PDB file of C-alpha atoms in Angstrom:
ATOM      1  CA  MET K   1      14.147 -20.743  -3.239  1.00  0.00           C
ATOM      2  CA  ARG K   2      16.046 -17.878  -4.855  1.00  0.00           C
ATOM      3  CA  VAL K   3      13.502 -14.937  -4.280  1.00  0.00           C
ATOM      4  CA  VAL K   4      13.709 -11.144  -5.890  1.00  0.00           C
ATOM      5  CA  SER K   5      10.355  -9.269  -4.712  1.00  0.00           C
ATOM      6  CA  LEU K   6       9.597  -5.988  -7.068  1.00  0.00           C
ATOM      7  CA  VAL K   7       7.091  -5.589  -3.819  1.00  0.00           C
ATOM      8  CA  PRO K   8       7.704  -3.672  -0.740  1.00  0.00           C
ATOM      9  CA  SER K   9       5.170  -5.213   0.901  1.00  0.00           C
ATOM     10  CA  LEU K  10       5.681  -8.954  -0.052  1.00  0.00           C
ATOM     11  CA  THR K  11       9.328  -8.272   0.662  1.00  0.00           C
ATOM     12  CA  GLU K  12       8.556  -7.716   4.163  1.00  0.00           C
ATOM     13  CA  ALA K  13       6.057 -10.137   4.213  1.00  0.00           C
ATOM     14  CA  VAL K  14       9.098 -13.069   2.533  1.00  0.00           C
ATOM     15  CA  ALA K  15      11.638 -11.485   4.323  1.00  0.00           C
ATOM     16  CA  VAL K  16       9.850 -11.993   8.012  1.00  0.00           C
ATOM     17  CA  SER K  17       8.739 -15.651   6.984  1.00  0.00           C
ATOM     18  CA  VAL K  18      11.280 -17.110   4.421  1.00  0.00           C
ATOM     19  CA  PRO K  19      14.509 -16.310   6.564  1.00  0.00           C
ATOM     20  CA  GLY K  20      17.182 -16.830   3.484  1.00  0.00           C
ATOM     21  CA  ALA K  21      14.428 -16.863   0.373  1.00  0.00           C
ATOM     22  CA  LEU K  22      15.052 -13.124  -0.516  1.00  0.00           C
ATOM     23  CA  VAL K  23      18.161 -12.777  -2.060  1.00  0.00           C
ATOM     24  CA  GLY K  24      17.222  -9.120  -4.057  1.00  0.00           C
ATOM     25  CA  ALA K  25      14.788  -6.356  -3.866  1.00  0.00           C
ATOM     26  CA  THR K  26      13.932  -2.683  -5.207  1.00  0.00           C
ATOM     27  CA  ASP K  27      15.069   0.675  -3.229  1.00  0.00           C
ATOM     28  CA  TRP K  28      11.432   1.023  -2.012  1.00  0.00           C
ATOM     29  CA  CYS K  29      11.519  -2.345   0.178  1.00  0.00           C
ATOM     30  CA  THR K  30      12.161  -0.306   3.495  1.00  0.00           C
ATOM     31  CA  HIS K  31      11.505  -3.281   5.603  1.00  0.00           C
ATOM     32  CA  PRO K  32      12.173  -5.405   7.730  1.00  0.00           C
ATOM     33  CA  ALA K  33      14.626  -2.077   8.666  1.00  0.00           C
ATOM     34  CA  ASP K  34      17.775  -4.299   9.156  1.00  0.00           C
ATOM     35  CA  LEU K  35      17.296  -5.844   5.314  1.00  0.00           C
ATOM     36  CA  ASP K  36      20.455  -6.693   3.856  1.00  0.00           C
ATOM     37  CA  VAL K  37      19.864  -8.004   0.459  1.00  0.00           C
ATOM     38  CA  PRO K  38      21.160  -6.238  -2.981  1.00  0.00           C
ATOM     39  CA  ARG K  39      18.770  -3.773  -4.579  1.00  0.00           C
ATOM     40  CA  ILE K  40      17.353  -4.025  -8.034  1.00  0.00           C
ATOM     41  CA  GLY K  41      16.319  -0.163  -8.855  1.00  0.00           C
ATOM     42  CA  GLY K  42      12.829   0.582  -8.831  1.00  0.00           C
ATOM     43  CA  THR K  43       9.108  -0.864  -8.432  1.00  0.00           C
ATOM     44  CA  LYS K  44       8.458   0.693 -11.809  1.00  0.00           C
ATOM     45  CA  ASN K  45      11.828   0.773 -13.585  1.00  0.00           C
ATOM     46  CA  PRO K  46      13.719  -2.343 -11.692  1.00  0.00           C
ATOM     47  CA  LYS K  47      17.427  -3.130 -13.404  1.00  0.00           C
ATOM     48  CA  LEU K  48      16.546  -6.315 -15.400  1.00  0.00           C
ATOM     49  CA  ASP K  49      20.292  -7.099 -15.550  1.00  0.00           C
ATOM     50  CA  ARG K  50      20.869  -6.949 -12.072  1.00  0.00           C
ATOM     51  CA  ILE K  51      17.374  -9.319 -11.470  1.00  0.00           C
ATOM     52  CA  LEU K  52      19.500 -12.055 -13.910  1.00  0.00           C
ATOM     53  CA  ALA K  53      22.822 -11.751 -12.673  1.00  0.00           C
ATOM     54  CA  LEU K  54      21.430 -12.657  -9.193  1.00  0.00           C
ATOM     55  CA  ALA K  55      19.738 -15.902 -10.858  1.00  0.00           C
ATOM     56  CA  PRO K  56      16.370 -15.935  -8.957  1.00  0.00           C
ATOM     57  CA  ASP K  57      13.904 -19.035  -9.150  1.00  0.00           C
ATOM     58  CA  LEU K  58      11.176 -16.479  -8.413  1.00  0.00           C
ATOM     59  CA  VAL K  59      10.005 -13.150  -8.893  1.00  0.00           C
ATOM     60  CA  VAL K  60       7.111 -12.112  -7.085  1.00  0.00           C
ATOM     61  CA  ALA K  61       5.461  -8.865  -8.676  1.00  0.00           C
ATOM     62  CA  ASN K  62       2.159  -7.105  -8.807  1.00  0.00           C
ATOM     63  CA  ALA K  63       0.271  -5.804 -11.023  1.00  0.00           C
ATOM     64  CA  GLU K  64      -0.405  -2.793 -10.240  1.00  0.00           C
ATOM     65  CA  GLU K  65       3.293  -1.853  -9.218  1.00  0.00           C
ATOM     66  CA  ASN K  66       5.018  -2.925 -11.572  1.00  0.00           C
ATOM     67  CA  ARG K  67       4.684  -3.279 -15.613  1.00  0.00           C
ATOM     68  CA  GLU K  68       4.186  -5.985 -17.586  1.00  0.00           C
ATOM     69  CA  PRO K  69       6.936  -5.227 -19.588  1.00  0.00           C
ATOM     70  CA  ASP K  70       9.691  -5.694 -17.791  1.00  0.00           C
ATOM     71  CA  LEU K  71       7.884  -8.580 -16.239  1.00  0.00           C
ATOM     72  CA  ALA K  72       7.337 -10.310 -19.559  1.00  0.00           C
ATOM     73  CA  ALA K  73      11.436  -9.329 -20.599  1.00  0.00           C
ATOM     74  CA  LEU K  74      11.813 -11.902 -17.206  1.00  0.00           C
ATOM     75  CA  ARG K  75       9.833 -14.296 -18.281  1.00  0.00           C
ATOM     76  CA  ALA K  76      11.208 -14.599 -21.763  1.00  0.00           C
ATOM     77  CA  ALA K  77      14.882 -15.010 -20.169  1.00  0.00           C
ATOM     78  CA  GLY K  78      13.853 -17.928 -18.147  1.00  0.00           C
ATOM     79  CA  VAL K  79      12.407 -16.367 -15.077  1.00  0.00           C
ATOM     80  CA  GLU K  80       8.969 -17.702 -12.837  1.00  0.00           C
ATOM     81  CA  VAL K  81       7.465 -14.913 -11.792  1.00  0.00           C
ATOM     82  CA  LEU K  82       4.451 -14.818  -9.814  1.00  0.00           C
ATOM     83  CA  VAL K  83       1.959 -11.230 -10.022  1.00  0.00           C
ATOM     84  CA  THR K  84      -0.180 -10.822  -7.242  1.00  0.00           C
ATOM     85  CA  VAL K  85      -4.074  -8.297  -7.941  1.00  0.00           C
ATOM     86  CA  VAL K  86      -4.838  -6.967  -4.234  1.00  0.00           C
ATOM     87  CA  CYS K  87      -7.677  -4.644  -4.414  1.00  0.00           C
ATOM     88  CA  ASP K  88      -9.349  -5.626  -1.518  1.00  0.00           C
ATOM     89  CA  ILE K  89      -8.258  -7.453   2.174  1.00  0.00           C
ATOM     90  CA  PRO K  90      -9.627 -10.820   1.557  1.00  0.00           C
ATOM     91  CA  GLN K  91      -7.895 -10.916  -1.717  1.00  0.00           C
ATOM     92  CA  ALA K  92      -5.111 -10.026   0.517  1.00  0.00           C
ATOM     93  CA  PHE K  93      -4.200 -12.602   2.395  1.00  0.00           C
ATOM     94  CA  ALA K  94      -5.165 -14.621  -0.335  1.00  0.00           C
ATOM     95  CA  GLU K  95      -2.601 -13.383  -2.252  1.00  0.00           C
ATOM     96  CA  LEU K  96      -0.468 -13.712   0.396  1.00  0.00           C
ATOM     97  CA  ALA K  97      -0.612 -17.095   1.577  1.00  0.00           C
ATOM     98  CA  ARG K  98      -0.503 -18.183  -2.208  1.00  0.00           C
ATOM     99  CA  VAL K  99       3.324 -16.024  -2.304  1.00  0.00           C
ATOM    100  CA  LEU K 100       4.468 -17.500   0.704  1.00  0.00           C
ATOM    101  CA  GLU K 101       3.886 -21.613  -0.266  1.00  0.00           C
ATOM    102  CA  ALA K 102       5.255 -20.869  -3.474  1.00  0.00           C
ATOM    103  CA  CYS K 103       8.777 -18.542  -1.568  1.00  0.00           C
ATOM    104  CA  GLY K 104       9.226 -21.657   0.215  1.00  0.00           C
ATOM    105  CA  ALA K 105       7.247 -21.062   4.069  1.00  0.00           C
ATOM    106  CA  LYS K 106       7.160 -24.960   5.325  1.00  0.00           C
ATOM    107  CA  SER K 107       3.917 -23.284   7.334  1.00  0.00           C
ATOM    108  CA  ARG K 108       1.583 -20.278   7.716  1.00  0.00           C
ATOM    109  CA  PRO K 109       3.057 -17.610   9.776  1.00  0.00           C
ATOM    110  CA  ARG K 110       1.551 -16.296  12.753  1.00  0.00           C
ATOM    111  CA  TRP K 111       1.518 -12.550  11.826  1.00  0.00           C
ATOM    112  CA  LEU K 112      -0.792 -13.684   8.963  1.00  0.00           C
ATOM    113  CA  ASP K 113      -3.219 -15.463  11.322  1.00  0.00           C
ATOM    114  CA  GLU K 114      -3.243 -12.693  14.179  1.00  0.00           C
ATOM    115  CA  ALA K 115      -3.918 -10.342  10.749  1.00  0.00           C
ATOM    116  CA  GLU K 116      -6.579 -11.588  10.153  1.00  0.00           C
ATOM    117  CA  THR K 117      -8.343 -11.891  13.665  1.00  0.00           C
ATOM    118  CA  ALA K 118      -7.412  -8.392  13.938  1.00  0.00           C
ATOM    119  CA  TRP K 119     -10.127  -7.394  10.264  1.00  0.00           C
ATOM    120  CA  SER K 120     -12.164 -10.315  11.054  1.00  0.00           C
ATOM    121  CA  ARG K 121     -12.937  -8.788  15.186  1.00  0.00           C
ATOM    122  CA  LEU K 122     -12.891  -5.642  13.634  1.00  0.00           C
ATOM    123  CA  PRO K 123     -16.247  -3.744  14.953  1.00  0.00           C
ATOM    124  CA  ARG K 124     -18.813  -2.542  12.751  1.00  0.00           C
ATOM    125  CA  PRO K 125     -18.483   1.649  12.113  1.00  0.00           C
ATOM    126  CA  GLU K 126     -21.089   3.378  14.894  1.00  0.00           C
ATOM    127  CA  HIS K 127     -21.225   6.563  11.742  1.00  0.00           C
ATOM    128  CA  ARG K 128     -19.575   6.120   8.690  1.00  0.00           C
ATOM    129  CA  THR K 129     -17.588   9.498   7.609  1.00  0.00           C
ATOM    130  CA  THR K 130     -16.363  10.604   4.152  1.00  0.00           C
ATOM    131  CA  ALA K 131     -12.734  11.496   2.783  1.00  0.00           C
ATOM    132  CA  VAL K 132     -11.002  12.463   0.086  1.00  0.00           C
ATOM    133  CA  VAL K 133      -7.598  10.968   0.537  1.00  0.00           C
ATOM    134  CA  PRO K 134      -4.774  12.217  -1.436  1.00  0.00           C
ATOM    135  CA  ILE K 135      -2.073  10.329  -2.913  1.00  0.00           C
ATOM    136  CA  TRP K 136       0.139  12.692  -4.830  1.00  0.00           C
ATOM    137  CA  ARG K 137       0.586  16.877  -5.385  1.00  0.00           C
ATOM    138  CA  ARG K 138       1.525  19.084  -8.261  1.00  0.00           C
ATOM    139  CA  PRO K 139      -0.676  17.523  -9.683  1.00  0.00           C
ATOM    140  CA  TRP K 140      -3.177  17.079  -6.932  1.00  0.00           C
ATOM    141  CA  MET K 141      -4.288  13.065  -7.455  1.00  0.00           C
ATOM    142  CA  VAL K 142      -6.517  10.569  -5.352  1.00  0.00           C
ATOM    143  CA  LEU K 143      -8.039   7.092  -4.445  1.00  0.00           C
ATOM    144  CA  GLY K 144     -10.397   6.543  -6.977  1.00  0.00           C
ATOM    145  CA  ARG K 145     -12.450   2.764  -7.867  1.00  0.00           C
ATOM    146  CA  ASP K 146     -11.407  -0.765  -6.983  1.00  0.00           C
ATOM    147  CA  THR K 147      -7.518   0.230  -4.325  1.00  0.00           C
ATOM    148  CA  PHE K 148      -6.651  -1.916  -1.529  1.00  0.00           C
ATOM    149  CA  ALA K 149      -5.985   1.548   0.412  1.00  0.00           C
ATOM    150  CA  GLY K 150     -10.174   2.269  -0.470  1.00  0.00           C
ATOM    151  CA  ASP K 151     -11.123  -0.771   1.092  1.00  0.00           C
ATOM    152  CA  VAL K 152      -8.935  -0.262   4.318  1.00  0.00           C
ATOM    153  CA  LEU K 153     -10.519   2.424   5.387  1.00  0.00           C
ATOM    154  CA  SER K 154     -14.450   1.803   3.995  1.00  0.00           C
ATOM    155  CA  ARG K 155     -14.190  -1.275   6.952  1.00  0.00           C
ATOM    156  CA  LEU K 156     -12.968   1.620   9.223  1.00  0.00           C
ATOM    157  CA  GLY K 157     -16.185   3.233   8.795  1.00  0.00           C
ATOM    158  CA  VAL K 158     -14.566   6.060   6.004  1.00  0.00           C
ATOM    159  CA  ASP K 159     -15.846   6.074   2.537  1.00  0.00           C
ATOM    160  CA  HIS K 160     -14.176   8.260   0.345  1.00  0.00           C
ATOM    161  CA  LEU K 161     -15.868  10.298  -2.330  1.00  0.00           C
ATOM    162  CA  TYR K 162     -14.090   8.862  -5.334  1.00  0.00           C
ATOM    163  CA  ALA K 163     -14.853   5.324  -4.767  1.00  0.00           C
ATOM    164  CA  THR K 164     -16.892   5.321  -8.206  1.00  0.00           C
ATOM    165  CA  HIS K 165     -14.398   7.267 -10.197  1.00  0.00           C
ATOM    166  CA  PRO K 166     -13.597   6.087 -13.776  1.00  0.00           C
ATOM    167  CA  ASP K 167     -10.127   5.547 -12.807  1.00  0.00           C
ATOM    168  CA  ARG K 168      -8.003   3.824 -10.136  1.00  0.00           C
ATOM    169  CA  TYR K 169      -6.128   7.080  -9.178  1.00  0.00           C
ATOM    170  CA  PRO K 170      -8.094  10.407 -10.865  1.00  0.00           C
ATOM    171  CA  ARG K 171      -6.147  13.660 -10.992  1.00  0.00           C
ATOM    172  CA  ILE K 172      -8.553  16.156  -9.622  1.00  0.00           C
ATOM    173  CA  PRO K 173      -8.427  20.025  -9.401  1.00  0.00           C
ATOM    174  CA  LEU K 174      -7.780  20.904  -5.718  1.00  0.00           C
ATOM    175  CA  ASP K 175     -10.657  23.176  -5.736  1.00  0.00           C
ATOM    176  CA  GLU K 176     -12.533  20.155  -6.542  1.00  0.00           C
ATOM    177  CA  LEU K 177     -11.345  18.705  -4.137  1.00  0.00           C
ATOM    178  CA  ARG K 178     -12.264  21.384  -1.410  1.00  0.00           C
ATOM    179  CA  ALA K 179     -15.200  21.945  -2.899  1.00  0.00           C
ATOM    180  CA  ALA K 180     -16.439  18.240  -1.962  1.00  0.00           C
ATOM    181  CA  ALA K 181     -16.277  19.477   1.518  1.00  0.00           C
ATOM    182  CA  PRO K 182     -15.258  15.754   3.281  1.00  0.00           C
ATOM    183  CA  ASP K 183     -14.983  14.683   6.525  1.00  0.00           C
ATOM    184  CA  VAL K 184     -12.317  14.716   6.389  1.00  0.00           C
ATOM    185  CA  VAL K 185      -8.333  14.346   4.297  1.00  0.00           C
ATOM    186  CA  VAL K 186      -7.019  11.313   4.652  1.00  0.00           C
ATOM    187  CA  LEU K 187      -3.068  12.610   3.957  1.00  0.00           C
ATOM    188  CA  PRO K 188      -1.246   9.444   3.891  1.00  0.00           C
ATOM    189  CA  ASP K 189       3.477   9.472   4.187  1.00  0.00           C
ATOM    190  CA  GLU K 190       3.017   7.488   0.790  1.00  0.00           C
ATOM    191  CA  PRO K 191       4.153   8.005  -2.608  1.00  0.00           C
ATOM    192  CA  TYR K 192       4.180  11.505  -0.931  1.00  0.00           C
ATOM    193  CA  ARG K 193       5.411  11.997   1.726  1.00  0.00           C
ATOM    194  CA  PHE K 194       2.722  14.475   3.256  1.00  0.00           C
ATOM    195  CA  THR K 195       3.731  15.989   6.351  1.00  0.00           C
ATOM    196  CA  ALA K 196       2.092  18.678   9.161  1.00  0.00           C
ATOM    197  CA  ASP K 197       3.737  21.418   6.695  1.00  0.00           C
ATOM    198  CA  ASP K 198       3.446  19.998   3.481  1.00  0.00           C
ATOM    199  CA  GLY K 199      -0.455  19.368   2.819  1.00  0.00           C
ATOM    200  CA  PRO K 200      -2.975  20.305   5.248  1.00  0.00           C
ATOM    201  CA  GLU K 201      -2.088  23.578   4.718  1.00  0.00           C
ATOM    202  CA  ALA K 202      -3.871  22.727   1.234  1.00  0.00           C
ATOM    203  CA  PHE K 203      -7.397  22.350   2.423  1.00  0.00           C
ATOM    204  CA  PRO K 204      -7.953  25.189   5.036  1.00  0.00           C
ATOM    205  CA  GLY K 205     -11.342  24.742   7.537  1.00  0.00           C
ATOM    206  CA  LEU K 206     -10.808  21.191   6.701  1.00  0.00           C
ATOM    207  CA  LYS K 207     -10.127  17.699   9.169  1.00  0.00           C
ATOM    208  CA  CYS K 208      -6.368  16.908   7.995  1.00  0.00           C
ATOM    209  CA  ALA K 209      -5.827  12.927   8.789  1.00  0.00           C
ATOM    210  CA  LEU K 210      -1.672  12.122   8.498  1.00  0.00           C
ATOM    211  CA  VAL K 211      -1.330   8.613   8.624  1.00  0.00           C
ATOM    212  CA  SER K 212       1.110   6.046   7.523  1.00  0.00           C
ATOM    213  CA  GLY K 213       0.961   4.840   4.375  1.00  0.00           C
ATOM    214  CA  ARG K 214       2.352   1.299   5.191  1.00  0.00           C
ATOM    215  CA  HIS K 215      -0.503   0.677   6.992  1.00  0.00           C
ATOM    216  CA  LEU K 216      -3.133   1.990   4.605  1.00  0.00           C
ATOM    217  CA  THR K 217      -1.202   0.548   1.340  1.00  0.00           C
ATOM    218  CA  TRP K 218       0.993  -2.354   2.174  1.00  0.00           C
ATOM    219  CA  TYR K 219      -0.515  -5.703   2.781  1.00  0.00           C
ATOM    220  CA  GLY K 220       1.671  -8.040   4.567  1.00  0.00           C
ATOM    221  CA  PRO K 221       2.933  -7.935   8.431  1.00  0.00           C
ATOM    222  CA  SER K 222       1.818  -4.025   9.012  1.00  0.00           C
ATOM    223  CA  LEU K 223      -1.432  -5.655   8.477  1.00  0.00           C
ATOM    224  CA  THR K 224      -1.599  -6.738  11.936  1.00  0.00           C
ATOM    225  CA  GLU K 225      -1.750  -3.487  13.422  1.00  0.00           C
ATOM    226  CA  ALA K 226      -2.974  -1.879  10.131  1.00  0.00           C
ATOM    227  CA  PRO K 227      -6.739  -1.330  12.666  1.00  0.00           C
ATOM    228  CA  ARG K 228      -5.572   0.486  15.424  1.00  0.00           C
ATOM    229  CA  VAL K 229      -2.739   2.528  14.079  1.00  0.00           C
ATOM    230  CA  LEU K 230      -5.034   3.893  11.309  1.00  0.00           C
ATOM    231  CA  GLY K 231      -7.906   4.240  13.335  1.00  0.00           C
ATOM    232  CA  GLU K 232      -5.785   6.043  16.710  1.00  0.00           C
ATOM    233  CA  ALA K 233      -5.025   8.856  13.672  1.00  0.00           C
ATOM    234  CA  LEU K 234      -7.959   9.144  12.127  1.00  0.00           C
ATOM    235  CA  ARG K 235      -9.718   9.544  15.476  1.00  0.00           C
ATOM    236  CA  SER K 236      -7.126  12.346  16.444  1.00  0.00           C
ATOM    237  CA  ALA K 237      -7.154  14.234  13.418  1.00  0.00           C
ATOM    238  CA  PRO K 238      -7.360  17.774  14.058  1.00  0.00           C
ATOM    239  CA  ARG K 239      -9.091  20.434  11.916  1.00  0.00           C
ATOM    240  CA  ASP K 240      -6.833  22.577   9.677  1.00  0.00           C
ATOM    241  CA  VAL K 241      -7.784  26.312  10.865  1.00  0.00           C
ATOM    242  CA  ARG K 242      -5.711  28.441   8.641  1.00  0.00           C
TER     243      ARG K 242
END
């Protein structure tokens, strides 16, 4: 089986679960750290000629991360494309199992069982926290409705304030985000790389949590440690007093 992955989460899952199957991945596929396969461009602008030159048996993709015209072009060229849809934790586990089986996994990987256990045994939060979750700035964009990251946070006791917005990633003026007065502003390091010096200064007086984007938005082996990593980041978030 020769597999090209257009999704960083799935790249990591396939690489660690079906060694040798992966023959191509995007420029954004950073895990495993020692991944050594040809790169085929970005998730939104893959180089179709490079993909076809790799002669894959299967391309794995995601309905949100990849563009349908690119996937349609691959199908038209005779390539089988498996498209995942992941909007919450249970759906992530189901889709991961489907992808790994399609990629030739002989058995269910241990990390997938461990991840399901970690999330199923997560204690009910003692109290709930409100949040806004920017994922970009210039312009400011935040988590909206039906997002995987939103479900992850909800299970950790964090309710983001734009969960019922008509858009999945709405553009919200900064003044409105500040006026919403959330208990915490959650700032992941991807897709926009928020840091201690780039992000918290926009929310003076509000508690800001810098979190791992991989643990917040990726569905793969990172799910095993995500409850602990994200929980610690949320609990240790300082208040910006500038």
